[in-house]
Amino acid sequence: MTSSQRSWSTMAAAIGSAICLSACGGAASASPGATSNAGQTLALTGFQAFNSHMAVNWQSNAGTADSHQALQGLQFYDGGMIIDAGDSVTWTFRTGEPHTVTFLGPRPKPPSPFDPTNAMRFGGSSYDGSVYTSSGFGFAGQTYTLTFPKVGRYPYLCLLHGPGMHGVIVVQPAGSKYPKTQAFYNSDGASAAFADLQHAYGSLQLFPYPIDGTHLAAGISPAPSGGERSAEGTVLRFLDSHSATMPSTTIKVGSTVTWTNLSNNEVHTVSFAAVGHPIPPGPPDQPPAGGSTYDGSAYTNSGVMFPGASYTLKFTKKGTFQYVCLFHDNVGMLGTVVVQ
Ligand SMILES: [Cu+2]
């Protein structure tokens, strides 16, 4: 696998299309074994010796999305787990949008979201706070499991969506009574996932420009783009209205179209291939390409559009031109400009 974000997108498309996703987040994930183990252990409170012999595998979730992948929740959905030393946690990645489960260990801060090493796995199968440990990019249906041998409080984050997307695993001494069951974490996670998808859906109503006009949104989120980065939800679509359907914008030759990133928690691009050619692979930070005009002859890219950023392109030839977000084309973030 190359370091190109584009090849990850392609891989995600292959994985994402094979797997049915749902908005139910946590509830769908628990393996029967984990639930019954946790339940059993709780039922045996007082039999501490027995408990200490039984390592429990707990289930968490990274991200959530609706079945179209348009609405995304950018959190770990488990309600905050308290486990015993020797137990393990398995995260299931739920979305075509990749996430990571990353424990920084001795590192004071995470690498940049565009660091190509973010895609890679680091560390072993257990975490005790001493070594940088990361799942690498996880896509829908993949899982990542870590065992926690040592008592402590272990915060973690997603390298692509942190610091908003973060969680914590609290590890008690082996044999301690569990304060919550897997069923609680499932239910809390599912409620939070549902709420985030509802907030993302609600944010469609915030689309501020004339409907079907030439000023589009490149993504939108419940909180405004000027505010603090939020984890609560986001829409991975180009929008020309209050709907998440793929926009088609019809203009006259010589006119311009403008896109603004109205999310506060995602980066996007507006990227046109040369007609008849694929978009060339590039580094993870997708540098700008082409100029401020497009006639179908050359790859033209906005570069990374951070929250609040705008991009305007003038169209100088007739034609029907498709464009994509290089980070989210695999989840259907596409649009068309028809130049007449
Ligand atoms: Cu995007």
mmCIF file with all atom_site columns, N, CA, C and O and ligand atoms in Angstrom, residues 236-238 266-269 325-329 333, ligand 1:
data_model
loop_
_atom_site.group_PDB
_atom_site.id
_atom_site.type_symbol
_atom_site.label_atom_id
_atom_site.label_alt_id
_atom_site.label_comp_id
_atom_site.label_asym_id
_atom_site.label_entity_id
_atom_site.label_seq_id
_atom_site.pdbx_PDB_ins_code
_atom_site.Cartn_x
_atom_site.Cartn_y
_atom_site.Cartn_z
_atom_site.occupancy
_atom_site.B_iso_or_equiv
_atom_site.pdbx_formal_charge
_atom_site.auth_seq_id
_atom_site.auth_comp_id
_atom_site.auth_asym_id
_atom_site.auth_atom_id
_atom_site.pdbx_PDB_model_num
ATOM   1  N  N  . LEU A 1 236 ? -21.001 14.275 4.790  1.00 0.00 ? 236 LEU A N  1
ATOM   2  C  CA . LEU A 1 236 ? -19.954 14.125 3.772  1.00 0.00 ? 236 LEU A CA 1
ATOM   3  C  C  . LEU A 1 236 ? -20.606 14.180 2.385  1.00 0.00 ? 236 LEU A C  1
ATOM   4  O  O  . LEU A 1 236 ? -20.664 13.183 1.664  1.00 0.00 ? 236 LEU A O  1
ATOM   5  N  N  . ARG A 1 237 ? -21.076 15.361 2.022  1.00 0.00 ? 237 ARG A N  1
ATOM   6  C  CA . ARG A 1 237 ? -21.697 15.571 0.720  1.00 0.00 ? 237 ARG A CA 1
ATOM   7  C  C  . ARG A 1 237 ? -21.426 17.002 0.253  1.00 0.00 ? 237 ARG A C  1
ATOM   8  O  O  . ARG A 1 237 ? -21.238 17.901 1.075  1.00 0.00 ? 237 ARG A O  1
ATOM   9  N  N  . PHE A 1 238 ? -21.425 17.185 -1.083 1.00 0.00 ? 238 PHE A N  1
ATOM   10 C  CA . PHE A 1 238 ? -21.582 18.526 -1.638 1.00 0.00 ? 238 PHE A CA 1
ATOM   11 C  C  . PHE A 1 238 ? -23.075 18.835 -1.636 1.00 0.00 ? 238 PHE A C  1
ATOM   12 O  O  . PHE A 1 238 ? -23.889 17.960 -1.953 1.00 0.00 ? 238 PHE A O  1
ATOM   13 N  N  . GLU A 1 266 ? -14.375 18.496 9.486  1.00 0.00 ? 266 GLU A N  1
ATOM   14 C  CA . GLU A 1 266 ? -13.851 17.680 8.391  1.00 0.00 ? 266 GLU A CA 1
ATOM   15 C  C  . GLU A 1 266 ? -13.105 18.570 7.402  1.00 0.00 ? 266 GLU A C  1
ATOM   16 O  O  . GLU A 1 266 ? -13.403 19.756 7.273  1.00 0.00 ? 266 GLU A O  1
ATOM   17 N  N  . VAL A 1 267 ? -12.151 17.976 6.702  1.00 0.00 ? 267 VAL A N  1
ATOM   18 C  CA . VAL A 1 267 ? -11.530 18.648 5.558  1.00 0.00 ? 267 VAL A CA 1
ATOM   19 C  C  . VAL A 1 267 ? -12.083 18.004 4.289  1.00 0.00 ? 267 VAL A C  1
ATOM   20 O  O  . VAL A 1 267 ? -12.468 16.839 4.295  1.00 0.00 ? 267 VAL A O  1
ATOM   21 N  N  . HIS A 1 268 ? -12.129 18.791 3.228  1.00 0.00 ? 268 HIS A N  1
ATOM   22 C  CA . HIS A 1 268 ? -12.628 18.292 1.947  1.00 0.00 ? 268 HIS A CA 1
ATOM   23 C  C  . HIS A 1 268 ? -11.772 18.868 0.826  1.00 0.00 ? 268 HIS A C  1
ATOM   24 O  O  . HIS A 1 268 ? -10.958 19.780 1.051  1.00 0.00 ? 268 HIS A O  1
ATOM   25 N  N  . THR A 1 269 ? -11.970 18.329 -0.390 1.00 0.00 ? 269 THR A N  1
ATOM   26 C  CA . THR A 1 269 ? -11.419 18.965 -1.578 1.00 0.00 ? 269 THR A CA 1
ATOM   27 C  C  . THR A 1 269 ? -12.524 19.042 -2.621 1.00 0.00 ? 269 THR A C  1
ATOM   28 O  O  . THR A 1 269 ? -13.517 18.316 -2.537 1.00 0.00 ? 269 THR A O  1
ATOM   29 N  N  . CYS A 1 325 ? -14.679 14.870 -3.874 1.00 0.00 ? 325 CYS A N  1
ATOM   30 C  CA . CYS A 1 325 ? -13.793 15.166 -2.746 1.00 0.00 ? 325 CYS A CA 1
ATOM   31 C  C  . CYS A 1 325 ? -12.807 14.010 -2.662 1.00 0.00 ? 325 CYS A C  1
ATOM   32 O  O  . CYS A 1 325 ? -13.216 12.849 -2.570 1.00 0.00 ? 325 CYS A O  1
ATOM   33 N  N  . LEU A 1 326 ? -11.528 14.305 -2.719 1.00 0.00 ? 326 LEU A N  1
ATOM   34 C  CA . LEU A 1 326 ? -10.515 13.239 -2.729 1.00 0.00 ? 326 LEU A CA 1
ATOM   35 C  C  . LEU A 1 326 ? -10.495 12.434 -1.431 1.00 0.00 ? 326 LEU A C  1
ATOM   36 O  O  . LEU A 1 326 ? -10.047 11.294 -1.416 1.00 0.00 ? 326 LEU A O  1
ATOM   37 N  N  . PHE A 1 327 ? -10.976 13.035 -0.352 1.00 0.00 ? 327 PHE A N  1
ATOM   38 C  CA . PHE A 1 327 ? -11.001 12.296 0.914  1.00 0.00 ? 327 PHE A CA 1
ATOM   39 C  C  . PHE A 1 327 ? -12.261 11.447 1.055  1.00 0.00 ? 327 PHE A C  1
ATOM   40 O  O  . PHE A 1 327 ? -12.288 10.473 1.807  1.00 0.00 ? 327 PHE A O  1
ATOM   41 N  N  . HIS A 1 328 ? -13.317 11.831 0.361  1.00 0.00 ? 328 HIS A N  1
ATOM   42 C  CA . HIS A 1 328 ? -14.626 11.208 0.637  1.00 0.00 ? 328 HIS A CA 1
ATOM   43 C  C  . HIS A 1 328 ? -15.345 10.721 -0.605 1.00 0.00 ? 328 HIS A C  1
ATOM   44 O  O  . HIS A 1 328 ? -16.545 10.450 -0.542 1.00 0.00 ? 328 HIS A O  1
ATOM   45 N  N  . ASP A 1 329 ? -14.639 10.604 -1.711 1.00 0.00 ? 329 ASP A N  1
ATOM   46 C  CA . ASP A 1 329 ? -15.314 10.075 -2.907 1.00 0.00 ? 329 ASP A CA 1
ATOM   47 C  C  . ASP A 1 329 ? -15.789 8.647  -2.667 1.00 0.00 ? 329 ASP A C  1
ATOM   48 O  O  . ASP A 1 329 ? -16.817 8.222  -3.194 1.00 0.00 ? 329 ASP A O  1
ATOM   49 N  N  . MET A 1 333 ? -19.088 11.367 -2.016 1.00 0.00 ? 333 MET A N  1
ATOM   50 C  CA . MET A 1 333 ? -19.043 12.830 -2.032 1.00 0.00 ? 333 MET A CA 1
ATOM   51 C  C  . MET A 1 333 ? -18.623 13.277 -3.428 1.00 0.00 ? 333 MET A C  1
ATOM   52 O  O  . MET A 1 333 ? -17.430 13.440 -3.722 1.00 0.00 ? 333 MET A O  1
HETATM 53 CU CU . CU  B 2 .   ? -14.862 15.394 1.728  1.00 0.00 ? 1   CU  B CU 1
#
